[in-house]
CSV table of C-alpha atoms in Angstrom, one decimal:
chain,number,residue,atom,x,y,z
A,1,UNK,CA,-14.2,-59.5,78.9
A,2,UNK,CA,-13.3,-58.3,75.3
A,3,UNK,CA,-16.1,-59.2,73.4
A,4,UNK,CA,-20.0,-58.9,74.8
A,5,UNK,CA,-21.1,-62.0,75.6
A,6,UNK,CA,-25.0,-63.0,76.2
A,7,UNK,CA,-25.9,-66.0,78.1
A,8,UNK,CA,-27.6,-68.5,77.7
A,9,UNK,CA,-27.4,-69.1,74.4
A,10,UNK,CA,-31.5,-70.3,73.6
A,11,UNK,CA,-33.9,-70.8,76.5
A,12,UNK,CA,-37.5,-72.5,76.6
A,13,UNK,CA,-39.4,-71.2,79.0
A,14,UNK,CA,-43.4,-72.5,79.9
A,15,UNK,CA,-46.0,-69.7,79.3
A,16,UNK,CA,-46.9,-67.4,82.2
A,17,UNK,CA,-43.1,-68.0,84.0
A,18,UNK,CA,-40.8,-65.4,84.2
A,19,UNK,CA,-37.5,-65.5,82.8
A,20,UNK,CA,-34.2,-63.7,82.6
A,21,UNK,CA,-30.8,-63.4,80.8
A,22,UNK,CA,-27.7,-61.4,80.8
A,23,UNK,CA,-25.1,-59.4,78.5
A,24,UNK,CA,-21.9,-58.9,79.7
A,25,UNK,CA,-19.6,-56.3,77.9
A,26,UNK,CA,-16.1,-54.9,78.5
A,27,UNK,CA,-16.4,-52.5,81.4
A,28,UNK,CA,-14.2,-49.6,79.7
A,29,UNK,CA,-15.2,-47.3,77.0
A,30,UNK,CA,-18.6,-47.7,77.9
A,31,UNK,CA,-20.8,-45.5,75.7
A,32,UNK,CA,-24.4,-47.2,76.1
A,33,UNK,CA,-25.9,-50.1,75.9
A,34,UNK,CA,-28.8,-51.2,73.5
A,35,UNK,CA,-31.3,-54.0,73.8
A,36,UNK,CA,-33.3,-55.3,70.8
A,37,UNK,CA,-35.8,-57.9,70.2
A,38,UNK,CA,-35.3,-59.7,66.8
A,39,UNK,CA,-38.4,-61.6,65.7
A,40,UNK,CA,-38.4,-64.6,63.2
A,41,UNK,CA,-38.7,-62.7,59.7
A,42,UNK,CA,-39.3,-59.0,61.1
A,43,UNK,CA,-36.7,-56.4,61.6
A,44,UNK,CA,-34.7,-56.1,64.9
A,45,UNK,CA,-36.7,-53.5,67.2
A,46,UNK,CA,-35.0,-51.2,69.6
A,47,UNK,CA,-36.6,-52.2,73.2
A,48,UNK,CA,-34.1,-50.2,75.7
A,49,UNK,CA,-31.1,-47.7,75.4
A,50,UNK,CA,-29.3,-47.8,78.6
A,51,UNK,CA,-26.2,-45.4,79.7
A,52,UNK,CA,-26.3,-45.2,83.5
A,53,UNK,CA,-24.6,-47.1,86.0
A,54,UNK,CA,-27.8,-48.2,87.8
A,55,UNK,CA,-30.0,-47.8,84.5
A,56,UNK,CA,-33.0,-49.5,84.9
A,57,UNK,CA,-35.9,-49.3,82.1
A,58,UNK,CA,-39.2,-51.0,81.7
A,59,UNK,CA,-41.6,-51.5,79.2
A,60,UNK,CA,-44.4,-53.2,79.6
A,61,UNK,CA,-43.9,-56.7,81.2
A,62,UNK,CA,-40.1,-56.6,80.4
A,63,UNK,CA,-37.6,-54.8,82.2
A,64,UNK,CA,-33.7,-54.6,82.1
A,65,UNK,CA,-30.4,-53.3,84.7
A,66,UNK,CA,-27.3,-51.8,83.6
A,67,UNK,CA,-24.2,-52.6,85.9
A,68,UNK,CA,-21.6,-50.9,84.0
A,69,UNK,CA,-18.2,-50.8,86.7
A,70,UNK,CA,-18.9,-54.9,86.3
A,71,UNK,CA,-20.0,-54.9,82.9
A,72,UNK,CA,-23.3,-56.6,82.7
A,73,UNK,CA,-26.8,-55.9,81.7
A,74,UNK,CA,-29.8,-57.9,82.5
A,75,UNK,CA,-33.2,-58.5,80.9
A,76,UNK,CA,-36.2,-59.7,83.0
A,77,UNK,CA,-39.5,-60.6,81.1
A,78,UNK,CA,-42.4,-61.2,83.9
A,79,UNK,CA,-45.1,-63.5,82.7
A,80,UNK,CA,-43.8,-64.5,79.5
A,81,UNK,CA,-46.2,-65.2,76.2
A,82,UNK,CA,-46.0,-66.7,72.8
A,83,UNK,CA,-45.6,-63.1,72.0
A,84,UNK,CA,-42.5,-63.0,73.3
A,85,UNK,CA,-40.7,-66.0,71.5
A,86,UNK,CA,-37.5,-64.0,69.7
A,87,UNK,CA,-34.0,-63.6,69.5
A,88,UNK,CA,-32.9,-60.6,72.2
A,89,UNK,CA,-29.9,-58.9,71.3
A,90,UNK,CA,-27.8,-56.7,73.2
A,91,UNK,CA,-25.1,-54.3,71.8
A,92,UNK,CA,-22.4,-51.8,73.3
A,93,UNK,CA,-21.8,-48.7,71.8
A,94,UNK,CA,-18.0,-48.4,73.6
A,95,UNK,CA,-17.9,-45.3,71.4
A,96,UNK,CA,-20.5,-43.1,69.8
A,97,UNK,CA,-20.0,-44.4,66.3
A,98,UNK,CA,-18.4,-48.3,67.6
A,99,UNK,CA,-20.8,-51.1,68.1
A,100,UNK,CA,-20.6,-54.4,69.0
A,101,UNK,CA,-23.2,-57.0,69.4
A,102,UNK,CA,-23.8,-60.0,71.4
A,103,UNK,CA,-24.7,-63.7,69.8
A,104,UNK,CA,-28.4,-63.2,71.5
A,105,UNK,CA,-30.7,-65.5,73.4
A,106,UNK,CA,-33.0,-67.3,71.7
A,107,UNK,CA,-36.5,-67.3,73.8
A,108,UNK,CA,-38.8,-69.9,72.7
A,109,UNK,CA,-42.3,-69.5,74.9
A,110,UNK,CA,-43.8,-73.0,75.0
A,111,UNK,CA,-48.1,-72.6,75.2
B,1,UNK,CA,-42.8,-43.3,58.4
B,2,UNK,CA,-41.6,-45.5,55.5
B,3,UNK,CA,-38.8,-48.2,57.2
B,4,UNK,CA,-35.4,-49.9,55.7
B,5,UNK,CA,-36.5,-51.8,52.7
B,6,UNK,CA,-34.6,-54.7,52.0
B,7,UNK,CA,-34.7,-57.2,49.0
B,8,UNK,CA,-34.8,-60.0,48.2
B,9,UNK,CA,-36.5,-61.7,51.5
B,10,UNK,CA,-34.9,-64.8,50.7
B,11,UNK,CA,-32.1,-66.3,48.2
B,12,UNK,CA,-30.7,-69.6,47.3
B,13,UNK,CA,-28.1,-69.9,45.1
B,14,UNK,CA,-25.0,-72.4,44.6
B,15,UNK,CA,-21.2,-71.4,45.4
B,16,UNK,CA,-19.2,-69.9,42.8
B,17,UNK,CA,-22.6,-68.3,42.0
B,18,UNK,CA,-22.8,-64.3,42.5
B,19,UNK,CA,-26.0,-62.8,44.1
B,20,UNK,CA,-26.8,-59.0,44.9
B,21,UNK,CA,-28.8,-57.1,47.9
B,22,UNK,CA,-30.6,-54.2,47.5
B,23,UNK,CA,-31.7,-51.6,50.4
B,24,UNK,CA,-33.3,-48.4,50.8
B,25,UNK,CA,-32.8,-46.3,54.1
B,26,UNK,CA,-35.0,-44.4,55.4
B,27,UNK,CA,-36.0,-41.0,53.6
B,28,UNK,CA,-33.0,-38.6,55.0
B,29,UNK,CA,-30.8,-40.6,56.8
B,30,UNK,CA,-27.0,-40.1,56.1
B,31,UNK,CA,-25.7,-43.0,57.5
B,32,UNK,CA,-26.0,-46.9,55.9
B,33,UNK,CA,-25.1,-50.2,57.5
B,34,UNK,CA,-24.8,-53.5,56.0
B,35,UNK,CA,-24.5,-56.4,58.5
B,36,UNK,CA,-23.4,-59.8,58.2
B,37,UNK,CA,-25.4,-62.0,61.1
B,38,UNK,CA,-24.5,-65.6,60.6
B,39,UNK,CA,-26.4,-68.7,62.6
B,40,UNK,CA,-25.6,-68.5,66.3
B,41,UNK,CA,-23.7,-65.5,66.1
B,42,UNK,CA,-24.6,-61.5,66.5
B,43,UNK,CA,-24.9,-58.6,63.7
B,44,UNK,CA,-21.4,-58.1,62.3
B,45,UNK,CA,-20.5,-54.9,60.7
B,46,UNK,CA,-19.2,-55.5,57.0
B,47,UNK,CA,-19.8,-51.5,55.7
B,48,UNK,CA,-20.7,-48.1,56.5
B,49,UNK,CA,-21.5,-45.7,54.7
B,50,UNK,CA,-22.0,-42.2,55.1
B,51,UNK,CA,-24.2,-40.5,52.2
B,52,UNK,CA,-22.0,-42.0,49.3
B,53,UNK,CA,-18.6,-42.4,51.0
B,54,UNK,CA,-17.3,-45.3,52.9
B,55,UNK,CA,-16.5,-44.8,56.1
B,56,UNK,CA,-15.6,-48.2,57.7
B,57,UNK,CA,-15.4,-51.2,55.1
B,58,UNK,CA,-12.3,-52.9,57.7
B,59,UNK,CA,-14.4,-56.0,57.6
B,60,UNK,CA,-15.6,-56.7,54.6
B,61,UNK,CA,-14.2,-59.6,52.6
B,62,UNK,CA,-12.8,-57.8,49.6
B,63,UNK,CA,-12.1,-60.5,47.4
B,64,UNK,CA,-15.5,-61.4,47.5
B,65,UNK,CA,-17.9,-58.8,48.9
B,66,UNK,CA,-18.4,-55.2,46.9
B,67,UNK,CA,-21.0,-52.7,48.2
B,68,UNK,CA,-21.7,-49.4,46.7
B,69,UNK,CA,-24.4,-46.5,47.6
B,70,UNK,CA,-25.0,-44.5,44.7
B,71,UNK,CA,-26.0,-40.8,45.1
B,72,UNK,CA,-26.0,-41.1,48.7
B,73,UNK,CA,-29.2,-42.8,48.9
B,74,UNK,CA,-29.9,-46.5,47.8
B,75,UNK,CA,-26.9,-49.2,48.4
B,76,UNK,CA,-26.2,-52.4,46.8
B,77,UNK,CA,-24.1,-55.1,48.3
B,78,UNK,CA,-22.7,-57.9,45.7
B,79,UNK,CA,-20.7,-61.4,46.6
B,80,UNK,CA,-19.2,-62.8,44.1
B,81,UNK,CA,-18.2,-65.6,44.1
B,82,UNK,CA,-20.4,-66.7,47.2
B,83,UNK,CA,-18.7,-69.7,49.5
B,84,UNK,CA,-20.9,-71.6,52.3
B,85,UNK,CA,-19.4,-69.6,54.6
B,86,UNK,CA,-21.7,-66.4,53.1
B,87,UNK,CA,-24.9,-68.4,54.0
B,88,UNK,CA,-26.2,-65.9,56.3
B,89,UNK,CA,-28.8,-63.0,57.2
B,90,UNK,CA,-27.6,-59.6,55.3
B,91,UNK,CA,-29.3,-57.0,57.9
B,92,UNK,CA,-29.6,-53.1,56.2
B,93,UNK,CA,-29.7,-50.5,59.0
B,94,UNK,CA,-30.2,-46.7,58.8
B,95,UNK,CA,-29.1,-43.4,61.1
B,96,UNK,CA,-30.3,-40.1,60.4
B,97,UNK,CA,-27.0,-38.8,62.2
B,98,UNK,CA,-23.5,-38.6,60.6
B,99,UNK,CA,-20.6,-40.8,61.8
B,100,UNK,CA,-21.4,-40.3,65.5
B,101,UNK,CA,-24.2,-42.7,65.8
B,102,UNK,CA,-26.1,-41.5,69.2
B,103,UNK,CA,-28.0,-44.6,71.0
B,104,UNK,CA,-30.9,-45.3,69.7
B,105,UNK,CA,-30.8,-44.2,66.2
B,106,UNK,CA,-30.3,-47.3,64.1
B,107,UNK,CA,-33.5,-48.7,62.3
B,108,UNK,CA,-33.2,-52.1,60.8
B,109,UNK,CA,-34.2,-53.8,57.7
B,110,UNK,CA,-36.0,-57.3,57.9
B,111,UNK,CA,-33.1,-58.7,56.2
B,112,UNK,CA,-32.2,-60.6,53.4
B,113,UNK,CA,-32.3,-64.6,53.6
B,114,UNK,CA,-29.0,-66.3,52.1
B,115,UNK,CA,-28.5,-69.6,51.6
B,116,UNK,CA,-25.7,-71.2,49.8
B,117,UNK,CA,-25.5,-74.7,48.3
């Protein structure tokens, strides 16, 4: 993988299901990896900074794992809500001052 | 804590026309972004910036794109003439680090709207 790559590219999910969807990245170089949540209109917010093989962060009812010898990071969301209908972007820092971002998934929540 | 300021929201103009971004960082931080995110694709970097110099500028279409950050603080980004293509969102982003941007240490802007005709 030379780019990172998130998959799939928009997902509709019913209210209350749980969802998830991954980022893969080039396994070397590996600085960190960054997860945002990118609302219609607002500004991209920060949700996790992962750098640990085995990294695993949660906030709230969303969570996310960091494989980084296989290059792939996943995002859970348990129980989703209309809340949570947004673009989620991941990005690689594959040095401390390089970053690359992903396309994003595009969540849509339906009620 | 004041965040990126971006403007205008939202811009339509026709090719061949010019149009210009404004954004102000947060208070203090040395570092300035300007990204490029087109429809169905992720955040491309077009500039950096740190305080007033440029420190990466690799990507941006030269011909057509000029950016300037006067006295280290505010920044301006300018395409002239704009092509379809340019339709996009123009994200802003702040660090309060230098050139070694440490995880979690970019804030976005809301972004600036751009639609060409």
């Amino acid at each position: 993988i030379l780019n990172v790559e998130q998959s799939p590219q928009s997902l509709h999910v019913q209210e209350g299901d749980s969802t998830n969807f991954t980022c893969s990245f080039p396994s070397s170089n590996f600085y960190a990896l960054h997860w945002y949540r990118w609302e219609t209109a607002k500004s991209p917010e920060a949700l996790f900074v992962m750098t640990l093989n085995g990294d695993e962060k949660k906030k709230g009812r969303i969570s996310a794992t960091l494989n980084t010898k296989e290059g792939y990071s996943y995002l859970y969301i348990k129980g989703s809500q209309p809340e949570d209908s947004a673009t989620y972007l991941c990005a690689q820092y594959s040095s401390a001052s390089k970053i690359i971002f992903g396309s994003g998934t595009r969540l849509s929540i339906r009620p | 804590e004041a965040g990126v300021a971006q403007s205008p929201r939202y811009k339509i103009i026709e090719k061949r026309q010019s149009v210009a971004f404004w954004c102000n960082p947060i208070s203090g931080h040395a570092t300035l972004y300007w990204y490029q995110q087109i429809l169905g694709q992720g955040p491309k970097l077009l500039i950096q910036f740190q305080n007033n110099g440029v420190v990466d500028d690799s990507q941006l279409p030269k011909d057509r794109f000029s950016a300037e950050r006067l006295k280290g603080v505010d920044s301006t980004l300018k395409i002239q003439p704009a092509k379809l293509e340019d339709s996009a969102v123009y994200l802003c982003a702040s660090s309060p680090t230098g050139v070694l941007l440490l995880p979690g240490e970019l804030f976005f802007g809301e972004g600036s709207r751009l639609t060409v005709l």
